[in-house]
Amino acid sequence: MRVNGIGVSPGIVIGKAHWLKRQRALLTGIVLQNDSDIATEIEKFNKAVSLSVAEVELMIGHSDAASDKEGLAIMETHIVLLTDPQISEDVIEKISQEKKNVNDAVIEVILNAVELFKSMNDEYLSARAADVQDIGDRLLKNLNPHSHSSTQQYPPDTIIIADDLTPSDTISMDVTRVIGFATQVGGGTSHAAIIARSKGIPAITGCGHELINIKDGDLLILDGQSGDIIINPDETVIEQYHVRRADWLAQNSQLHSLKNTPASTTDGINIKLFANIGNAVDMEQAIGFGAEGSGLLRTELLFMGRDALPTEQEQFEFYKAVVLKAKDKPVILRTLDIGGDKQLPYFNFPAEQNPFLGYRAIRICLNRPDIFITQLKAILRASVFGQLKIMFPMISGIEEVRAAKVILQQAKDELTTTGIAFDKNIPVGIMIEIPSAAITADMLAKEVDFFSIGTNDLCQYTLAVDRMNEQIKNLYDPYNPGVLRLIAYVIEQGHKNNIEVGMCGELASDPKATLLLMGMGLTEFSMSAAAIPQIKNIIVNNSLSAAKKIQQRVMKMDSSHIITAYLQEVTQ
Ligand code: PEP
Ligand code: MG
């Protein structure tokens, strides 16, 4: 049997399935003190219900009504249970009368309901206890989104199966044991997918409800390129895939032999290939793949998977370790980009209707100068150990750049007063990932030393397509002429104003895009380290003049389908 999703990290692996179960939430015993706490807890409950219903509806939307009648019926039952007035009345009563916090109220109500169903004499009804438990788990998961049990030890050759993975789940995967993963939800630029690519683990997201056909211990073939999972294949299929896997590994090692070859076109133009990294180990691995530095250190990864904000000293040591591993190669260190799908368990994010349009990244840093200045001081202190550059994320306009630079100056002044050394000329750049920034690139270029184009967010904001929502994944298309025009304009304006322009969004690692972006004048590409050899292979086998012709043709095309088909054809 096969299940299909979005192949988000290429490679073929054969291993045993293991469902990532969330830890059951425990009773906390916290008693509510005042009326406003009661209102907050009820609001949290209502939000968890809506989120849970939306998740199940999404799964229904993915099911094939003809072949999966049973699965559909179960999901529909779950909607009925989630919206059951009795359950919600009981929870609200426990919160408002018994002053229980929402977590405890849900645990108790679900436990009672499970016991009630189990005690019924009717076989069908008593089996519904599992469904009640399931919706209870879903509600608790949505009340406590950070309660994954991801630090568990897995046997070798484990393929993780999960309804969803947070970026921190993916970060904490031990790649010596976990060889791949597949999830029900998520798209190609979710952070779990990005981290999978940088770890080189084949991965598939957006498999939908079908994934429940996989049981713990099933033998799986997972093809992270095609998005196919084959469940308990027969010997012949296993043999075929062993051959494919061997081909894939051979191709990888052939590309790897380009490691020390410069990324120069056949007409002698040098392109810089950098890696997107999360820590010093990634930096070291990236150099192994031939990276000439890092075009994006996602510092928020240091802030995730822990209980409290890292101190200035901890951050300093972390950044210094990265810079030392880079060995004088440049490292662009992006300041904290939390919010959206990157939540911190210890940071009180407000409940938001649209987190990707909400309180995130530079918006948080400007609002919390205490957090921002601590990070900036740590970065500045690390800057004497190598070639560091600072980059601000999610810039929407010039005021934010100026405000961020004021805080940077304060950090510099504080270090100067205490006699601590730092690179006084540290370059300062911004991510161009919001359409307003791209459209005003001519103005922003006068404020900074470099741009880095973040196509992941630029695409989602330009097209109004949530990058995490696999239901609309077909609309998430960086080859949309609107997105391409913005990218071309940013590169053009960067060059006109004599500042460096790079790209650190996922488009930089898409082989189809390489010649087009080179033709636009892009000379710095930053990507997951594992993608570097393939992109270098394209660069060394093509000329800039050919790339320019390709770009001119593409910019006249009005449809992304035509553009991608053409780029596919011209990319060898
Ligand atoms: C981007 O948006 O393209 C980007 C590189 O940032 P992130 O994926 O971390 O949001
Ligand atoms: Mg971004």
Coordinates of C-alpha atoms and ligand atoms in Angstrom, one line a residue:
M1 CA 0.0 0.0 0.0
R2 CA 1.2 3.5 -0.8
V3 CA 0.6 6.9 0.8
N4 CA 1.6 10.1 -1.0
G5 CA 2.5 13.6 0.3
I6 CA 4.8 16.5 -0.5
G7 CA 8.4 15.3 -0.9
V8 CA 10.3 18.1 1.0
S9 CA 13.7 16.6 1.5
P10 CA 15.1 14.2 -1.1
G11 CA 16.5 10.8 -0.6
I12 CA 15.4 7.2 -0.3
V13 CA 15.3 5.4 3.0
I14 CA 14.1 2.0 4.1
G15 CA 13.2 1.6 7.8
K16 CA 10.6 0.9 10.5
A17 CA 7.7 3.2 11.3
H18 CA 7.4 4.8 14.7
W19 CA 4.5 7.1 15.6
L20 CA 5.6 10.2 17.5
K21 CA 3.0 10.3 20.3
R22 CA 2.6 13.4 22.2
Q23 CA 3.1 13.1 25.9
R24 CA -0.2 12.9 27.8
A25 CA -0.7 16.2 29.6
L26 CA -0.7 15.8 33.4
L27 CA -2.9 17.5 36.0
T28 CA -1.3 20.6 37.3
G29 CA -3.5 21.3 40.3
I30 CA -3.3 25.1 39.6
V31 CA -6.4 26.8 41.1
L32 CA -7.6 30.0 39.4
Q33 CA -7.5 33.1 41.6
N34 CA -9.7 35.7 39.9
D35 CA -12.5 36.2 37.3
S36 CA -10.1 37.4 34.6
D37 CA -8.2 34.1 34.9
I38 CA -11.6 32.3 34.4
A39 CA -12.3 34.3 31.3
T40 CA -8.8 33.6 29.9
E41 CA -9.0 29.9 30.5
I42 CA -12.5 29.7 28.8
E43 CA -11.1 31.6 25.9
K44 CA -8.1 29.2 25.6
F45 CA -10.6 26.3 25.6
N46 CA -12.7 27.8 22.9
K47 CA -9.6 28.4 20.8
A48 CA -8.4 24.9 21.3
V49 CA -11.8 23.6 20.1
S50 CA -11.8 25.7 17.0
L51 CA -8.2 24.7 16.2
S52 CA -9.0 21.0 16.7
V53 CA -12.1 21.2 14.5
A54 CA -10.1 23.0 11.8
E55 CA -7.4 20.3 11.9
V56 CA -9.9 17.4 11.6
E57 CA -11.8 19.2 8.8
L58 CA -8.5 19.6 7.0
M59 CA -8.0 15.8 7.3
I60 CA -11.5 15.2 6.0
G61 CA -10.7 17.5 3.1
H62 CA -7.7 15.3 2.3
S63 CA -9.5 12.0 2.5
D64 CA -10.6 10.1 -0.5
A65 CA -14.4 9.6 0.0
A66 CA -14.5 6.6 -2.2
S67 CA -11.6 4.6 -0.7
D68 CA -11.6 5.8 2.9
K69 CA -15.2 5.6 4.0
E70 CA -14.2 4.3 7.4
G71 CA -11.6 7.0 8.0
L72 CA -14.1 9.7 7.0
A73 CA -16.7 8.4 9.4
I74 CA -14.2 8.4 12.3
M75 CA -13.2 12.0 11.5
E76 CA -16.8 13.1 11.3
T77 CA -17.4 11.5 14.7
H78 CA -14.5 13.5 16.0
I79 CA -16.0 16.7 14.9
V80 CA -19.3 15.8 16.6
L81 CA -17.4 15.0 19.8
L82 CA -15.3 18.1 19.6
T83 CA -18.4 20.3 19.3
D84 CA -20.4 18.3 21.8
P85 CA -22.3 20.8 24.0
Q86 CA -22.1 18.5 27.0
I87 CA -18.3 18.3 26.9
S88 CA -17.9 22.0 26.5
E89 CA -20.5 22.7 29.3
D90 CA -18.7 20.4 31.6
V91 CA -15.3 21.9 30.9
I92 CA -16.6 25.5 31.4
E93 CA -18.3 24.5 34.6
K94 CA -15.1 23.1 36.0
I95 CA -13.3 26.3 35.1
S96 CA -15.9 28.7 36.4
Q97 CA -17.4 26.8 39.4
E98 CA -14.5 24.6 40.6
K99 CA -11.8 27.2 39.5
K100 CA -9.8 24.5 37.7
N101 CA -7.4 25.6 35.0
V102 CA -8.3 24.6 31.4
N103 CA -5.8 21.8 31.1
D104 CA -7.0 20.1 34.3
A105 CA -10.7 20.7 33.4
V106 CA -10.2 19.1 30.0
I107 CA -8.3 16.1 31.4
E108 CA -11.0 15.5 34.0
V109 CA -14.0 15.8 31.7
I110 CA -12.4 13.6 29.0
L111 CA -11.5 11.0 31.6
N112 CA -15.1 10.9 32.9
A113 CA -16.4 10.6 29.4
V114 CA -14.0 7.8 28.5
E115 CA -15.0 5.9 31.6
L116 CA -18.6 6.4 30.8
F117 CA -18.3 5.1 27.2
K118 CA -16.2 2.2 28.4
S119 CA -18.8 1.1 30.9
M120 CA -21.5 0.8 28.2
N121 CA -22.7 -2.6 27.4
D122 CA -23.1 -1.9 23.7
E123 CA -19.9 -2.9 21.8
Y124 CA -20.1 0.0 19.4
L125 CA -20.6 2.6 22.0
S126 CA -17.9 1.3 24.3
A127 CA -15.5 1.4 21.4
R128 CA -16.2 5.2 21.1
A129 CA -14.1 5.6 24.3
A130 CA -11.0 5.6 22.0
D131 CA -12.5 8.4 20.0
V132 CA -13.2 10.5 23.0
Q133 CA -9.6 9.9 24.2
D134 CA -8.4 10.9 20.7
I135 CA -10.3 14.2 20.7
G136 CA -9.1 14.8 24.3
D137 CA -5.5 14.3 23.2
R138 CA -6.0 16.7 20.3
L139 CA -7.6 19.4 22.6
L140 CA -4.7 19.0 25.1
K141 CA -2.1 19.2 22.3
N142 CA -3.7 22.4 21.1
L143 CA -3.7 23.7 24.6
N144 CA -0.1 22.7 25.2
P145 CA 1.5 22.9 21.8
H146 CA 5.0 22.2 23.2
S147 CA 4.3 18.9 24.8
H148 CA 5.9 16.6 22.2
S149 CA 8.0 13.7 23.4
S150 CA 10.7 14.2 20.9
T151 CA 13.8 13.5 23.0
Q152 CA 13.0 9.8 23.1
Q153 CA 15.7 7.3 22.1
Y154 CA 14.7 5.4 18.9
P155 CA 16.1 2.2 17.5
P156 CA 18.4 2.6 14.4
D157 CA 16.6 3.0 11.0
T158 CA 13.5 4.7 12.5
I159 CA 11.1 6.6 10.3
I160 CA 9.1 9.0 12.4
I161 CA 5.4 9.3 11.6
A162 CA 3.5 12.2 13.2
D163 CA 0.5 14.3 12.7
D164 CA 2.7 17.3 12.8
L165 CA 6.2 18.2 13.9
T166 CA 7.4 21.4 15.4
P167 CA 10.7 22.8 14.4
S168 CA 12.1 21.8 17.8
D169 CA 10.9 18.2 17.3
T170 CA 12.9 18.1 14.1
I171 CA 16.0 19.8 15.6
S172 CA 16.2 17.3 18.4
M173 CA 16.0 14.2 16.0
D174 CA 19.1 12.1 16.4
V175 CA 20.0 11.4 12.7
T176 CA 22.1 8.4 13.6
R177 CA 18.7 6.7 14.5
V178 CA 16.0 8.7 12.7
I179 CA 16.5 8.3 9.0
G180 CA 13.4 10.1 7.7
F181 CA 10.0 11.4 8.7
A182 CA 6.5 11.9 7.3
T183 CA 3.7 14.1 8.6
Q184 CA 0.0 14.5 8.0
V185 CA 0.2 18.3 7.8
G186 CA 2.8 20.9 6.7
G187 CA 4.2 22.2 3.4
G188 CA 7.6 22.4 1.7
T189 CA 8.7 25.5 3.5
S190 CA 7.5 24.7 7.0
H191 CA 10.5 24.9 9.3
A192 CA 10.3 21.2 10.0
A193 CA 10.9 20.7 6.2
I194 CA 13.7 23.2 6.1
I195 CA 15.5 21.6 9.1
A196 CA 15.0 18.1 7.5
R197 CA 16.8 19.3 4.4
S198 CA 19.6 20.8 6.3
K199 CA 20.0 17.6 8.3
G200 CA 19.9 15.6 5.1
I201 CA 17.0 13.5 6.3
P202 CA 14.5 12.5 3.6
A203 CA 11.1 13.8 4.6
I204 CA 7.5 14.0 3.4
T205 CA 4.9 16.4 4.7
G206 CA 1.2 16.9 3.9
C207 CA 0.3 13.2 3.7
G208 CA -3.1 13.9 5.2
H209 CA -5.4 11.4 6.9
E210 CA -4.0 8.4 4.9
L211 CA -1.0 8.3 7.2
I212 CA -3.1 6.6 9.8
N213 CA -2.7 3.4 7.7
I214 CA 0.8 3.2 8.9
K215 CA 1.3 1.2 12.2
D216 CA 4.2 1.2 14.5
G217 CA 6.8 -1.3 13.3
D218 CA 5.6 -1.4 9.7
L219 CA 8.5 -1.6 7.2
L220 CA 8.5 1.6 5.1
I221 CA 10.2 2.8 2.0
L222 CA 10.2 6.6 2.0
D223 CA 11.1 8.6 -1.1
G224 CA 11.6 12.2 -0.1
Q225 CA 11.8 13.3 -3.8
S226 CA 8.5 11.9 -5.1
G227 CA 6.7 12.1 -1.8
D228 CA 5.8 8.3 -1.9
I229 CA 5.7 6.0 1.1
I230 CA 5.3 2.3 0.5
I231 CA 4.0 0.3 3.4
N232 CA 5.2 -3.2 4.0
P233 CA 6.6 -3.6 0.4
D234 CA 7.3 -7.1 -1.0
E235 CA 10.8 -8.3 -1.7
T236 CA 10.9 -7.3 -5.3
V237 CA 9.9 -3.7 -4.5
I238 CA 12.5 -3.6 -1.7
E239 CA 15.1 -4.8 -4.1
Q240 CA 14.1 -2.0 -6.6
Y241 CA 14.4 0.6 -4.0
H242 CA 17.8 -0.7 -2.8
V243 CA 19.0 -0.1 -6.3
R244 CA 17.4 3.4 -6.5
R245 CA 19.0 4.2 -3.1
A246 CA 22.4 3.1 -4.3
D247 CA 22.0 5.3 -7.5
W248 CA 21.0 8.2 -5.3
L249 CA 24.0 7.7 -3.0
A250 CA 26.3 7.3 -6.0
Q251 CA 25.0 10.5 -7.6
N252 CA 25.5 12.3 -4.3
S253 CA 29.1 11.2 -4.0
Q254 CA 29.8 12.2 -7.7
L255 CA 28.4 15.7 -6.9
H256 CA 30.4 15.7 -3.7
S257 CA 33.6 15.4 -5.7
L258 CA 33.0 19.0 -6.8
K259 CA 33.6 20.1 -3.2
N260 CA 36.8 21.9 -3.8
T261 CA 35.9 23.2 -7.3
P262 CA 35.0 26.9 -7.3
A263 CA 31.5 27.7 -8.3
S264 CA 32.4 29.5 -11.5
T265 CA 30.4 29.6 -14.7
T266 CA 32.0 28.5 -18.0
D267 CA 32.4 32.2 -18.8
G268 CA 34.4 32.8 -15.6
I269 CA 31.8 34.4 -13.3
N270 CA 32.2 33.5 -9.6
I271 CA 29.1 32.6 -7.7
K272 CA 29.2 32.3 -3.9
L273 CA 27.5 29.3 -2.4
F274 CA 26.7 29.7 1.3
A275 CA 24.8 27.5 3.8
N276 CA 21.8 28.1 6.0
I277 CA 22.7 26.9 9.4
G278 CA 21.4 26.6 13.0
N279 CA 24.6 26.0 15.0
A280 CA 28.4 25.4 14.9
V281 CA 28.0 21.7 14.0
D282 CA 26.0 22.7 10.9
M283 CA 28.7 25.2 10.0
E284 CA 31.3 22.5 10.1
Q285 CA 29.1 20.1 8.0
A286 CA 28.4 22.9 5.6
I287 CA 32.1 23.5 5.0
G288 CA 32.3 19.7 4.3
F289 CA 29.7 20.3 1.5
G290 CA 31.9 23.1 0.0
A291 CA 30.0 26.1 1.6
E292 CA 32.0 29.4 1.4
G293 CA 30.4 30.6 4.6
S294 CA 26.9 31.0 5.9
G295 CA 24.3 33.3 4.4
L296 CA 21.9 32.6 7.2
L297 CA 22.4 31.5 10.8
R298 CA 18.9 31.1 12.2
T299 CA 19.6 32.2 15.8
E300 CA 16.1 31.5 17.0
L301 CA 17.0 27.8 16.9
L302 CA 19.2 28.4 19.9
F303 CA 16.2 29.9 21.7
M304 CA 14.0 26.9 21.0
G305 CA 13.8 23.5 22.8
R306 CA 14.8 25.0 26.2
D307 CA 13.0 26.5 29.2
A308 CA 14.3 30.1 29.3
L309 CA 15.9 32.7 27.2
P310 CA 19.6 32.1 26.7
T311 CA 21.8 34.6 28.6
E312 CA 24.2 37.0 26.9
Q313 CA 27.1 34.8 27.8
E314 CA 25.5 31.6 26.5
Q315 CA 24.6 33.4 23.2
F316 CA 28.1 34.8 22.9
E317 CA 29.7 31.4 23.3
F318 CA 27.2 29.9 20.8
Y319 CA 27.9 32.6 18.2
K320 CA 31.7 32.5 18.8
A321 CA 31.7 28.7 18.3
V322 CA 29.9 29.2 14.9
V323 CA 32.4 31.9 13.8
L324 CA 35.4 29.8 14.8
K325 CA 34.1 26.9 12.8
A326 CA 33.6 29.2 9.8
K327 CA 37.4 29.8 9.9
D328 CA 37.3 33.4 8.6
K329 CA 34.6 32.6 6.1
P330 CA 31.7 35.1 6.4
V331 CA 28.7 34.3 8.6
I332 CA 25.4 36.2 8.4
L333 CA 23.8 36.0 11.7
R334 CA 20.1 36.8 11.7
T335 CA 18.7 38.2 14.8
L336 CA 15.8 36.5 16.6
D337 CA 13.0 35.5 14.2
I338 CA 10.5 33.9 16.5
G339 CA 6.7 33.9 16.2
G340 CA 4.7 32.3 13.3
D341 CA 5.5 28.6 13.5
K342 CA 8.5 29.2 15.7
Q343 CA 7.1 29.4 19.2
L344 CA 9.0 29.4 22.5
P345 CA 7.4 27.4 25.3
Y346 CA 8.6 30.0 27.9
F347 CA 7.7 33.1 25.9
N348 CA 4.2 34.4 26.4
F349 CA 3.0 34.8 22.8
P350 CA -0.4 36.5 22.6
A351 CA -3.2 34.3 21.1
E352 CA -3.4 35.5 17.5
Q353 CA -5.8 34.8 14.6
N354 CA -2.9 35.1 12.1
P355 CA 0.4 34.4 13.7
F356 CA 2.4 34.8 10.5
L357 CA 0.9 38.3 10.2
G358 CA 1.4 39.0 13.8
Y359 CA 3.8 39.5 16.6
R360 CA 7.0 38.1 15.3
A361 CA 10.7 38.6 14.6
I362 CA 11.8 42.3 14.5
R363 CA 8.4 43.4 15.8
I364 CA 9.1 41.5 19.0
C365 CA 12.7 42.7 19.2
L366 CA 11.7 46.3 18.9
N367 CA 9.0 45.9 21.5
R368 CA 11.4 44.0 23.8
P369 CA 14.7 45.9 23.6
D370 CA 15.9 44.0 26.7
I371 CA 15.9 40.8 24.7
F372 CA 17.2 42.5 21.5
I373 CA 20.1 44.3 23.1
T374 CA 21.3 41.2 24.9
Q375 CA 21.4 39.4 21.6
L376 CA 23.1 42.3 19.8
K377 CA 25.8 42.5 22.5
A378 CA 26.5 38.8 22.3
I379 CA 26.8 39.1 18.5
L380 CA 29.1 42.1 18.7
R381 CA 31.3 40.3 21.2
A382 CA 31.6 37.3 18.9
S383 CA 32.4 39.5 15.9
V384 CA 36.1 39.8 16.9
F385 CA 36.6 36.1 16.2
G386 CA 35.8 36.1 12.5
Q387 CA 33.8 37.7 9.7
L388 CA 30.3 38.3 11.2
K389 CA 27.5 40.2 9.7
I390 CA 24.2 41.2 11.4
M391 CA 20.9 40.7 9.6
F392 CA 17.4 41.9 10.7
P393 CA 14.4 39.7 9.7
M394 CA 10.9 40.7 8.7
I395 CA 11.6 44.3 7.9
S396 CA 8.5 46.0 6.4
G397 CA 9.8 49.5 6.1
I398 CA 12.6 52.0 6.8
E399 CA 11.5 53.0 10.3
E400 CA 12.1 49.4 11.5
V401 CA 15.6 49.4 10.1
R402 CA 16.4 52.7 11.7
A403 CA 14.9 51.7 15.0
A404 CA 16.9 48.4 15.0
K405 CA 20.1 50.4 14.2
V406 CA 19.5 52.7 17.1
I407 CA 19.3 49.7 19.5
L408 CA 22.4 48.3 17.8
Q409 CA 24.2 51.6 18.5
Q410 CA 23.1 51.4 22.1
A411 CA 24.6 47.8 22.3
K412 CA 27.9 49.1 20.8
D413 CA 28.0 52.1 23.2
E414 CA 27.4 49.8 26.2
L415 CA 30.3 47.5 25.1
T416 CA 32.6 50.5 24.4
T417 CA 31.8 51.9 27.9
T418 CA 32.8 48.6 29.5
G419 CA 35.9 48.3 27.3
I420 CA 34.8 45.2 25.4
A421 CA 36.1 44.7 21.9
F422 CA 33.9 44.2 18.9
D423 CA 34.1 44.8 15.1
K424 CA 33.2 48.5 14.8
N425 CA 32.5 48.1 11.1
I426 CA 30.3 45.0 11.3
P427 CA 28.1 45.0 8.2
V428 CA 24.4 45.4 8.8
G429 CA 21.8 44.0 6.4
I430 CA 18.1 43.1 6.2
M431 CA 16.0 40.3 5.0
I432 CA 13.8 41.2 2.1
E433 CA 10.8 38.9 2.7
I434 CA 7.9 41.3 2.9
P435 CA 6.5 42.7 -0.3
S436 CA 6.6 46.3 1.0
A437 CA 10.4 45.9 1.6
A438 CA 10.9 44.5 -1.9
I439 CA 9.0 47.3 -3.5
T440 CA 11.0 49.9 -1.6
A441 CA 14.3 48.2 -2.1
D442 CA 15.7 51.3 -3.7
M443 CA 15.1 53.2 -0.4
L444 CA 16.1 50.5 2.0
A445 CA 19.4 49.9 0.1
K446 CA 20.5 53.3 1.2
E447 CA 20.2 52.3 4.9
V448 CA 22.1 49.0 4.9
D449 CA 25.2 47.1 3.7
F450 CA 23.4 44.1 2.2
F451 CA 20.1 42.4 1.4
S452 CA 19.2 38.8 1.7
I453 CA 16.0 37.7 -0.1
G454 CA 13.8 35.4 2.0
T455 CA 11.7 33.8 -0.7
N456 CA 9.8 31.6 1.8
D457 CA 8.0 34.5 3.4
L458 CA 8.2 36.7 0.3
C459 CA 6.2 34.1 -1.6
Q460 CA 3.7 33.6 1.2
Y461 CA 3.0 37.3 1.7
T462 CA 3.0 38.2 -2.0
L463 CA 0.6 35.5 -2.9
A464 CA -1.4 35.5 0.4
V465 CA -0.7 31.8 0.7
D466 CA 0.1 30.4 4.1
R467 CA 3.4 28.5 3.7
M468 CA 2.3 26.0 6.3
N469 CA -1.1 25.1 4.8
E470 CA -0.9 22.1 2.6
Q471 CA -4.5 22.5 1.4
I472 CA -3.4 25.4 -0.7
K473 CA 0.1 24.1 -1.5
N474 CA -0.5 24.4 -5.2
L475 CA -0.9 28.1 -4.8
Y476 CA 2.4 28.5 -3.0
D477 CA 4.5 29.2 -6.1
P478 CA 7.7 31.2 -6.2
Y479 CA 7.6 31.1 -10.0
N480 CA 4.5 33.3 -10.0
P481 CA 5.6 36.2 -12.2
G482 CA 4.6 38.6 -9.4
V483 CA 7.1 37.0 -7.1
L484 CA 9.8 36.9 -9.8
R485 CA 9.4 40.5 -10.6
L486 CA 9.9 41.5 -6.9
I487 CA 13.0 39.3 -6.7
A488 CA 14.5 40.8 -9.9
Y489 CA 13.7 44.4 -8.7
V490 CA 15.5 43.8 -5.3
I491 CA 18.6 42.4 -7.1
E492 CA 18.6 45.3 -9.5
Q493 CA 18.2 47.9 -6.8
G494 CA 20.8 46.3 -4.6
H495 CA 23.3 46.5 -7.4
K496 CA 22.4 50.1 -8.4
N497 CA 23.1 51.1 -4.8
N498 CA 26.3 49.1 -4.6
I499 CA 25.2 46.8 -1.9
E500 CA 25.5 43.0 -1.8
V501 CA 22.4 41.0 -2.5
G502 CA 22.0 37.3 -1.6
M503 CA 19.1 34.9 -1.3
C504 CA 18.6 32.6 1.7
G505 CA 15.1 31.5 1.0
E506 CA 14.4 27.9 -0.3
L507 CA 14.3 29.1 -3.9
A508 CA 18.1 29.4 -3.7
S509 CA 18.3 25.7 -3.4
D510 CA 15.9 24.8 -6.2
P511 CA 18.0 23.7 -9.2
K512 CA 15.2 25.0 -11.6
A513 CA 15.8 28.5 -10.3
T514 CA 19.6 28.6 -10.5
L515 CA 20.1 29.9 -14.0
L516 CA 17.1 32.3 -13.8
L517 CA 18.5 33.9 -10.6
M518 CA 22.0 34.1 -12.0
G519 CA 20.5 35.8 -15.0
M520 CA 18.9 38.3 -12.7
G521 CA 22.4 39.1 -11.4
L522 CA 22.3 37.1 -8.1
T523 CA 25.8 36.1 -7.1
E524 CA 25.2 34.8 -3.5
F525 CA 23.0 31.8 -2.9
S526 CA 22.5 30.4 0.6
M527 CA 20.8 27.0 1.1
S528 CA 20.8 23.9 3.1
A529 CA 24.3 22.5 2.9
A530 CA 23.2 19.2 1.3
A531 CA 21.9 21.2 -1.7
I532 CA 25.2 22.9 -2.5
P533 CA 26.8 20.2 -4.7
Q534 CA 23.8 20.0 -7.0
I535 CA 23.6 23.8 -7.5
K536 CA 27.3 24.0 -8.0
N537 CA 27.1 21.3 -10.7
I538 CA 24.6 23.6 -12.6
I539 CA 26.8 26.7 -12.2
V540 CA 30.0 25.1 -13.4
N541 CA 28.3 23.6 -16.5
N542 CA 26.6 26.8 -17.7
S543 CA 27.5 30.4 -18.7
L544 CA 26.2 33.7 -17.4
S545 CA 25.4 34.8 -20.9
A546 CA 23.1 31.8 -21.3
A547 CA 21.6 32.4 -17.9
K548 CA 20.8 36.0 -19.0
K549 CA 19.0 34.9 -22.1
I550 CA 17.0 32.4 -20.0
Q551 CA 16.1 35.2 -17.6
Q552 CA 15.0 37.5 -20.4
R553 CA 12.7 34.9 -21.8
V554 CA 11.2 34.0 -18.4
M555 CA 10.4 37.6 -17.5
K556 CA 8.2 37.8 -20.6
M557 CA 6.2 34.7 -19.7
D558 CA 2.9 35.3 -17.9
S559 CA 2.3 31.9 -16.4
S560 CA 4.2 30.1 -13.7
H561 CA 3.3 26.8 -15.3
I562 CA 5.0 27.8 -18.5
I563 CA 7.9 29.2 -16.6
T564 CA 8.6 26.1 -14.6
A565 CA 8.2 23.8 -17.6
Y566 CA 10.7 26.0 -19.5
L567 CA 13.1 26.1 -16.6
Q568 CA 12.9 22.4 -16.1
E569 CA 13.8 21.9 -19.8
V570 CA 16.8 24.3 -19.8
T571 CA 18.2 23.0 -16.5
Q572 CA 20.6 20.1 -17.1
Ligands
PEP1 C1 12.5 33.2 4.3 O1 11.5 33.6 4.8 O2 12.8 33.0 3.1 C2 13.6 32.8 5.3 C3 14.8 32.4 4.9 O3 13.3 32.9 6.6 P1 12.5 31.7 7.4 O4 12.3 30.6 6.5 O5 13.3 31.4 8.6 O6 11.2 32.4 7.8
MG2 MG 11.4 34.4 6.8

